[in-house]
């Protein structure tokens, strides 16, 4: 099984963050579907197919007029339901001159779009991310575009042993690659868990500069991957030997929830949305800015590696792989994604 490029429909994918949406149309492509997003005067966010039904011009190249979007070619206007409200020089508007709308959902700073049957968005498929809406936690977020297929990012995130090599000096220390992982797969709930608990190890600058901790620390990395586009890394750092209380409370540790939303753009491009939520230094915006800057540096190391892998993969007729123990989580994720793609009710669009 090699890295797949097929998209999985009947899924939610993050399409943008709320701070990106204004009365200037924003064009995004998700699973090959072109979408335009804009904000209406009351703040409502609208997502429409980015294709004017008249001659196919991208609506994102037009303008928002009040609560409507106007095509930049011949001026047709569409409301937030995708209904055409105005055409030049005629009063009767053809009934087919409408645009498909996309169901949206919002979690903290993220806007999710439903890729599938627009009449049947499934709220149960949205993974709860309570850290993004919790005043006891502070978050920073961003997005990096990747010139690589989305499955390469999933492989990358499900095996953090690469931190010791690709991210050495930032978040990687030798112990990450030397500590065994435990992988569990919940086929009923469609979740892959990968856990790594490191004891009495080096404290990388990412944590020593932000938590006040110093070597040695206990460092836990507990991953939950909810295919296709939602990845949660529960990172716990504490002075060596400090453990959670029997009731689960853990006041002696610092917790960073590292979230990734993996959004396929097309067969060779991906949007890598990320958010960091922390329960330490919550009111300290300088710490937030530091974490955001460092995390972006780490992500750009991944981006460079994955972009290069994509170029190599795209040029190879028969790419071969050798899988290892460290790939157990990634292989489970691939199997789950293949099954979800087969189960999806909504077929791929023909155009
Ligand atoms: S293509 Fe949009 S109005 Fe003609
Ligand atoms: Fe990485």
XYZ file of C-alpha atoms in Angstrom, residues 152-162 181 183 192-194 196 223-225 231 326-334 337:
31
model
C 2.221 12.460 3.154
C 1.223 14.855 5.920
C -0.759 12.126 7.684
C 2.258 9.789 7.517
C 4.389 12.587 8.927
C 2.111 13.464 11.832
C 1.428 9.893 12.910
C 5.097 9.110 13.372
C 6.772 11.707 15.552
C 10.089 9.842 15.705
C 11.083 12.152 12.825
C 5.193 3.882 20.856
C -0.644 2.184 18.888
C -6.082 5.929 15.628
C -4.191 6.454 18.902
C -0.395 6.605 19.097
C 4.771 7.846 23.513
C -1.953 11.379 19.463
C -5.571 10.983 18.412
C -6.126 10.921 14.690
C -5.317 15.356 14.223
C 7.250 3.286 13.796
C 4.768 3.346 10.894
C 2.096 1.285 12.686
C -0.139 4.323 13.281
C 0.295 5.666 9.754
C -0.518 2.273 8.215
C -3.649 2.003 10.369
C -4.633 5.490 9.213
C -4.163 4.540 5.557
C -8.957 6.240 4.987
